[in-house]
Short mmCIF file of C-alpha atoms in Angstrom, two decimals:
data_model
loop_
_atom_site.label_atom_id
_atom_site.label_comp_id
_atom_site.label_asym_id
_atom_site.label_seq_id
_atom_site.Cartn_x
_atom_site.Cartn_y
_atom_site.Cartn_z
CA UNK A 23 -59.04 5.81 -106.78
CA UNK A 24 -62.61 6.24 -108.63
CA UNK A 25 -65.72 5.79 -106.93
CA UNK A 26 -69.12 6.71 -105.84
CA UNK A 27 -69.47 7.86 -101.84
CA UNK A 28 -72.59 7.89 -100.50
CA UNK A 29 -72.61 9.08 -97.29
CA UNK A 30 -74.12 9.14 -94.59
CA UNK A 31 -73.87 4.97 -94.44
CA UNK A 32 -76.54 5.43 -91.48
CA UNK A 33 -79.32 7.35 -91.00
CA UNK A 34 -82.06 7.63 -88.29
CA UNK A 35 -84.87 9.84 -89.12
CA UNK A 36 -88.58 10.61 -87.00
CA UNK A 37 -90.94 10.99 -88.68
CA UNK A 38 -92.25 14.05 -90.32
CA UNK A 39 -88.91 15.31 -91.21
CA UNK A 40 -86.76 15.47 -94.28
CA UNK A 41 -83.71 14.10 -94.67
CA UNK A 42 -80.93 14.18 -97.84
CA UNK A 43 -78.86 11.33 -98.53
CA UNK A 44 -75.89 12.37 -100.35
CA UNK A 45 -74.38 11.05 -103.28
CA UNK A 46 -71.05 12.27 -104.50
CA UNK A 47 -68.67 10.67 -108.46
CA UNK A 48 -65.84 11.10 -108.89
CA UNK A 49 -66.20 8.75 -112.04
CA UNK A 50 -66.72 11.31 -114.60
CA UNK A 51 -69.84 9.52 -115.45
CA UNK A 52 -73.22 11.27 -116.80
CA UNK A 53 -75.49 9.34 -115.18
CA UNK A 54 -76.96 8.76 -112.49
CA UNK A 55 -79.26 6.94 -110.23
CA UNK A 56 -80.85 6.74 -106.95
CA UNK A 57 -82.30 2.65 -105.98
CA UNK A 58 -84.42 1.41 -103.22
CA UNK A 59 -83.72 -1.72 -101.68
CA UNK A 60 -86.47 -3.60 -99.38
CA UNK A 61 -86.12 -7.15 -98.09
CA UNK A 62 -87.11 -9.77 -100.11
CA UNK A 63 -87.28 -7.16 -103.22
CA UNK A 64 -84.70 -6.36 -105.65
CA UNK A 65 -83.83 -2.74 -106.29
CA UNK A 66 -86.50 0.01 -107.58
CA UNK A 67 -85.70 2.81 -109.42
CA UNK A 68 -86.57 6.01 -107.99
CA UNK A 69 -85.04 9.17 -109.30
CA UNK A 70 -82.02 8.91 -112.50
CA UNK A 71 -80.56 12.11 -113.93
CA UNK A 72 -78.61 11.72 -117.75
CA UNK A 73 -77.60 15.17 -117.24
CA UNK A 74 -76.53 17.90 -115.03
CA UNK A 75 -79.54 20.14 -114.49
CA UNK A 76 -81.69 17.04 -115.09
CA UNK A 77 -83.39 14.36 -113.75
CA UNK A 78 -86.37 12.01 -114.05
CA UNK A 79 -88.28 9.62 -111.83
CA UNK A 80 -88.13 6.99 -112.05
CA UNK A 81 -90.74 3.71 -110.65
CA UNK A 82 -91.01 5.08 -107.18
CA UNK A 83 -90.64 8.20 -107.03
CA UNK A 84 -93.70 9.53 -105.11
CA UNK A 85 -92.19 11.18 -101.42
CA UNK A 86 -88.34 11.37 -102.82
CA UNK A 87 -87.10 14.48 -104.72
CA UNK A 88 -83.50 15.02 -106.29
CA UNK A 89 -81.23 17.73 -107.87
CA UNK A 90 -78.61 17.29 -110.50
CA UNK A 91 -76.46 20.97 -110.13
CA UNK A 92 -73.40 19.39 -110.68
CA UNK A 93 -72.14 16.58 -112.95
CA UNK A 94 -70.25 15.14 -109.82
CA UNK A 95 -73.40 14.90 -107.01
CA UNK A 96 -76.74 13.96 -106.92
CA UNK A 97 -78.26 13.84 -102.98
CA UNK A 98 -81.73 12.29 -102.87
CA UNK A 99 -84.00 13.84 -100.21
CA UNK A 100 -86.70 11.51 -98.72
CA UNK A 101 -89.72 13.69 -97.73
CA UNK A 102 -92.37 13.59 -95.27
CA UNK A 103 -94.31 12.30 -97.48
CA UNK A 104 -92.87 8.96 -98.16
CA UNK A 105 -95.01 6.67 -95.75
CA UNK A 106 -92.42 3.73 -95.94
CA UNK A 107 -88.76 5.54 -95.99
CA UNK A 108 -87.49 2.82 -93.71
CA UNK A 109 -85.41 0.84 -96.61
CA UNK A 110 -81.42 0.28 -98.55
CA UNK A 111 -80.71 3.49 -100.53
CA UNK A 112 -78.79 2.92 -103.26
CA UNK A 113 -76.73 5.40 -105.70
CA UNK A 114 -74.73 4.52 -108.78
CA UNK A 115 -73.76 6.01 -111.87
CA UNK A 116 -73.72 4.57 -115.50
CA UNK A 117 -70.89 4.38 -118.25
CA UNK A 118 -71.57 3.42 -121.88
CA UNK A 119 -74.88 0.91 -122.19
CA UNK A 120 -74.64 -1.41 -119.01
CA UNK A 121 -71.76 -0.36 -117.28
CA UNK A 122 -73.06 0.73 -113.65
CA UNK A 123 -70.91 0.90 -110.86
CA UNK A 124 -72.89 1.13 -107.19
CA UNK A 125 -71.62 2.93 -103.94
CA UNK A 126 -71.65 1.31 -100.26
CA UNK A 127 -75.20 1.88 -99.82
CA UNK A 128 -76.73 4.61 -97.35
CA UNK A 129 -79.39 2.69 -94.46
CA UNK A 130 -82.40 4.79 -93.32
CA UNK A 131 -84.06 4.52 -90.29
CA UNK A 132 -87.64 5.60 -89.41
CA UNK A 133 -88.02 5.97 -85.67
CA UNK B 25 -95.49 -6.84 -111.97
CA UNK B 26 -92.83 -7.92 -111.92
CA UNK B 27 -90.79 -8.51 -115.30
CA UNK B 28 -88.18 -10.39 -113.35
CA UNK B 29 -88.00 -13.29 -111.11
CA UNK B 30 -86.19 -14.81 -109.12
CA UNK B 31 -88.05 -18.07 -107.20
CA UNK B 32 -85.86 -19.03 -104.74
CA UNK B 33 -85.07 -17.11 -102.25
CA UNK B 34 -82.21 -19.22 -100.90
CA UNK B 35 -79.62 -21.12 -101.61
CA UNK B 36 -77.85 -24.00 -99.51
CA UNK B 37 -74.73 -25.65 -101.09
CA UNK B 38 -71.24 -27.22 -100.11
CA UNK B 39 -68.06 -25.66 -100.49
CA UNK B 40 -66.06 -27.08 -104.04
CA UNK B 41 -69.92 -27.67 -105.98
CA UNK B 42 -71.57 -26.80 -107.93
CA UNK B 43 -74.23 -23.60 -107.49
CA UNK B 44 -77.64 -22.52 -110.07
CA UNK B 45 -79.07 -19.69 -109.44
CA UNK B 46 -81.53 -19.33 -111.54
CA UNK B 47 -84.25 -15.93 -112.92
CA UNK B 48 -87.35 -15.68 -114.74
CA UNK B 49 -88.24 -12.62 -117.26
CA UNK B 50 -91.77 -11.75 -118.65
CA UNK B 51 -90.56 -9.13 -121.26
CA UNK B 52 -89.63 -10.32 -124.48
CA UNK B 53 -87.93 -6.80 -125.17
CA UNK B 54 -85.28 -7.41 -122.66
CA UNK B 55 -82.20 -8.01 -124.65
CA UNK B 56 -79.23 -7.83 -122.21
CA UNK B 57 -78.49 -9.72 -118.67
CA UNK B 58 -76.54 -8.80 -115.98
CA UNK B 59 -75.43 -10.40 -112.22
CA UNK B 60 -74.38 -8.51 -108.96
CA UNK B 61 -73.00 -9.88 -106.41
CA UNK B 62 -74.01 -8.42 -103.07
CA UNK B 63 -72.64 -8.73 -99.48
CA UNK B 64 -74.99 -6.71 -96.22
CA UNK B 65 -74.78 -3.09 -96.11
CA UNK B 66 -72.74 -3.08 -99.46
CA UNK B 67 -73.82 -1.84 -102.92
CA UNK B 68 -74.39 -4.83 -105.41
CA UNK B 69 -70.84 -4.96 -107.28
CA UNK B 70 -71.14 -6.74 -111.01
CA UNK B 71 -70.71 -10.22 -111.97
CA UNK B 72 -71.16 -10.87 -115.70
CA UNK B 73 -73.42 -10.22 -118.34
CA UNK B 74 -74.69 -12.10 -121.27
CA UNK B 75 -76.27 -9.60 -124.98
CA UNK B 76 -79.33 -11.37 -126.00
CA UNK B 77 -77.48 -12.60 -128.90
CA UNK B 78 -75.72 -15.47 -127.50
CA UNK B 79 -77.03 -18.13 -125.39
CA UNK B 80 -73.78 -18.72 -123.24
CA UNK B 81 -70.47 -16.90 -121.02
CA UNK B 82 -68.68 -18.03 -119.02
CA UNK B 83 -65.63 -15.74 -116.88
CA UNK B 84 -64.02 -18.00 -114.96
CA UNK B 85 -65.91 -20.16 -111.96
CA UNK B 86 -68.84 -18.35 -113.29
CA UNK B 87 -70.82 -19.23 -116.11
CA UNK B 88 -74.21 -17.28 -117.23
CA UNK B 89 -76.45 -19.74 -119.46
CA UNK B 90 -79.84 -17.79 -122.00
CA UNK B 91 -83.18 -19.65 -122.77
CA UNK B 92 -84.76 -17.01 -125.22
CA UNK B 93 -87.34 -19.60 -125.66
CA UNK B 94 -87.88 -20.14 -122.02
CA UNK B 95 -87.44 -17.03 -121.22
CA UNK B 96 -84.52 -17.84 -118.03
CA UNK B 97 -80.95 -17.45 -117.30
CA UNK B 98 -79.17 -18.73 -115.04
CA UNK B 99 -75.42 -18.43 -113.20
CA UNK B 100 -73.58 -21.35 -112.79
CA UNK B 101 -70.68 -21.35 -110.02
CA UNK B 102 -68.07 -23.74 -109.97
CA UNK B 103 -66.32 -25.24 -107.82
CA UNK B 104 -67.93 -23.27 -105.45
CA UNK B 105 -66.22 -21.72 -102.38
CA UNK B 106 -67.40 -20.28 -99.23
CA UNK B 107 -67.17 -16.83 -99.74
CA UNK B 108 -69.69 -17.04 -102.39
CA UNK B 109 -71.34 -16.58 -100.20
CA UNK B 110 -74.08 -13.45 -100.12
CA UNK B 111 -77.12 -12.27 -102.30
CA UNK B 112 -76.84 -12.31 -105.94
CA UNK B 113 -79.39 -10.36 -108.26
CA UNK B 114 -80.31 -10.71 -111.71
CA UNK B 115 -81.29 -7.42 -113.52
CA UNK B 116 -82.49 -6.87 -117.44
CA UNK B 117 -82.51 -3.81 -119.59
CA UNK B 118 -83.09 -3.36 -123.51
CA UNK B 119 -83.09 -0.83 -125.49
CA UNK B 120 -85.86 1.08 -125.21
CA UNK B 121 -85.38 1.71 -121.77
CA UNK B 122 -81.47 2.86 -122.60
CA UNK B 123 -83.64 5.60 -123.68
CA UNK B 124 -85.70 5.47 -120.68
CA UNK B 125 -82.29 5.95 -118.17
CA UNK B 126 -81.15 3.18 -118.86
CA UNK B 127 -83.15 1.67 -115.91
CA UNK B 128 -82.16 -1.59 -114.68
CA UNK B 129 -85.01 -3.74 -113.52
CA UNK B 130 -83.44 -6.68 -111.03
CA UNK B 131 -85.48 -9.89 -109.61
CA UNK B 132 -85.50 -9.90 -105.96
CA UNK B 133 -82.57 -11.53 -105.19
CA UNK B 134 -81.27 -15.54 -104.15
CA UNK B 135 -79.56 -15.74 -100.96
CA UNK B 136 -76.53 -18.68 -101.80
CA UNK B 137 -74.35 -19.58 -98.47
CA UNK B 138 -72.31 -22.06 -99.33
CA UNK B 139 -70.73 -23.63 -96.33
CA UNK B 140 -67.49 -25.39 -95.85
#
């Protein structure tokens, strides 16, 4: 079955640590995205990539970094510079103009 | 600057009745609108969409209405079922946003509860 795999589903981070969230897709979609969801807020775009070895900042990129070395993979690193990292993180791909597919998400909690 | 707004955080409806979820937007450049359904700890799943050249789109129990002059869209679910209980997000995009990666602008979401 084609889809998006996000791992881990739950992640706990100590303050000051960097953590990396995994996103793997086998849909053969070129474009990939990272969104963040906070309670009572919509999804906000962190980073996106339309092609391998290229990525762009979204609306809330500060404190995050990404890489796109393979078409299938778009990992997100939450750095210690992110002041409020506790959130639900969603990876998505896009085919065509508006054919978005979302992964099942990773819940990151700072302890 | 919240370009897409869902002003009702929650909605409770009796099974079999109509659910109406509302969404307002401010950017007149938006030309495509989507509704997503989301369960806790899961990713959103696509429900229905509408292009700005239309004012209505229907898919089974789900109908989306678009009023461009009022910059308002609504999702109607008839009849509502307990399995419809979830958070519903409206999202918008535009051709110029497509050139910026095709990002979606999301509303805050409305939590629908359908009671048996």
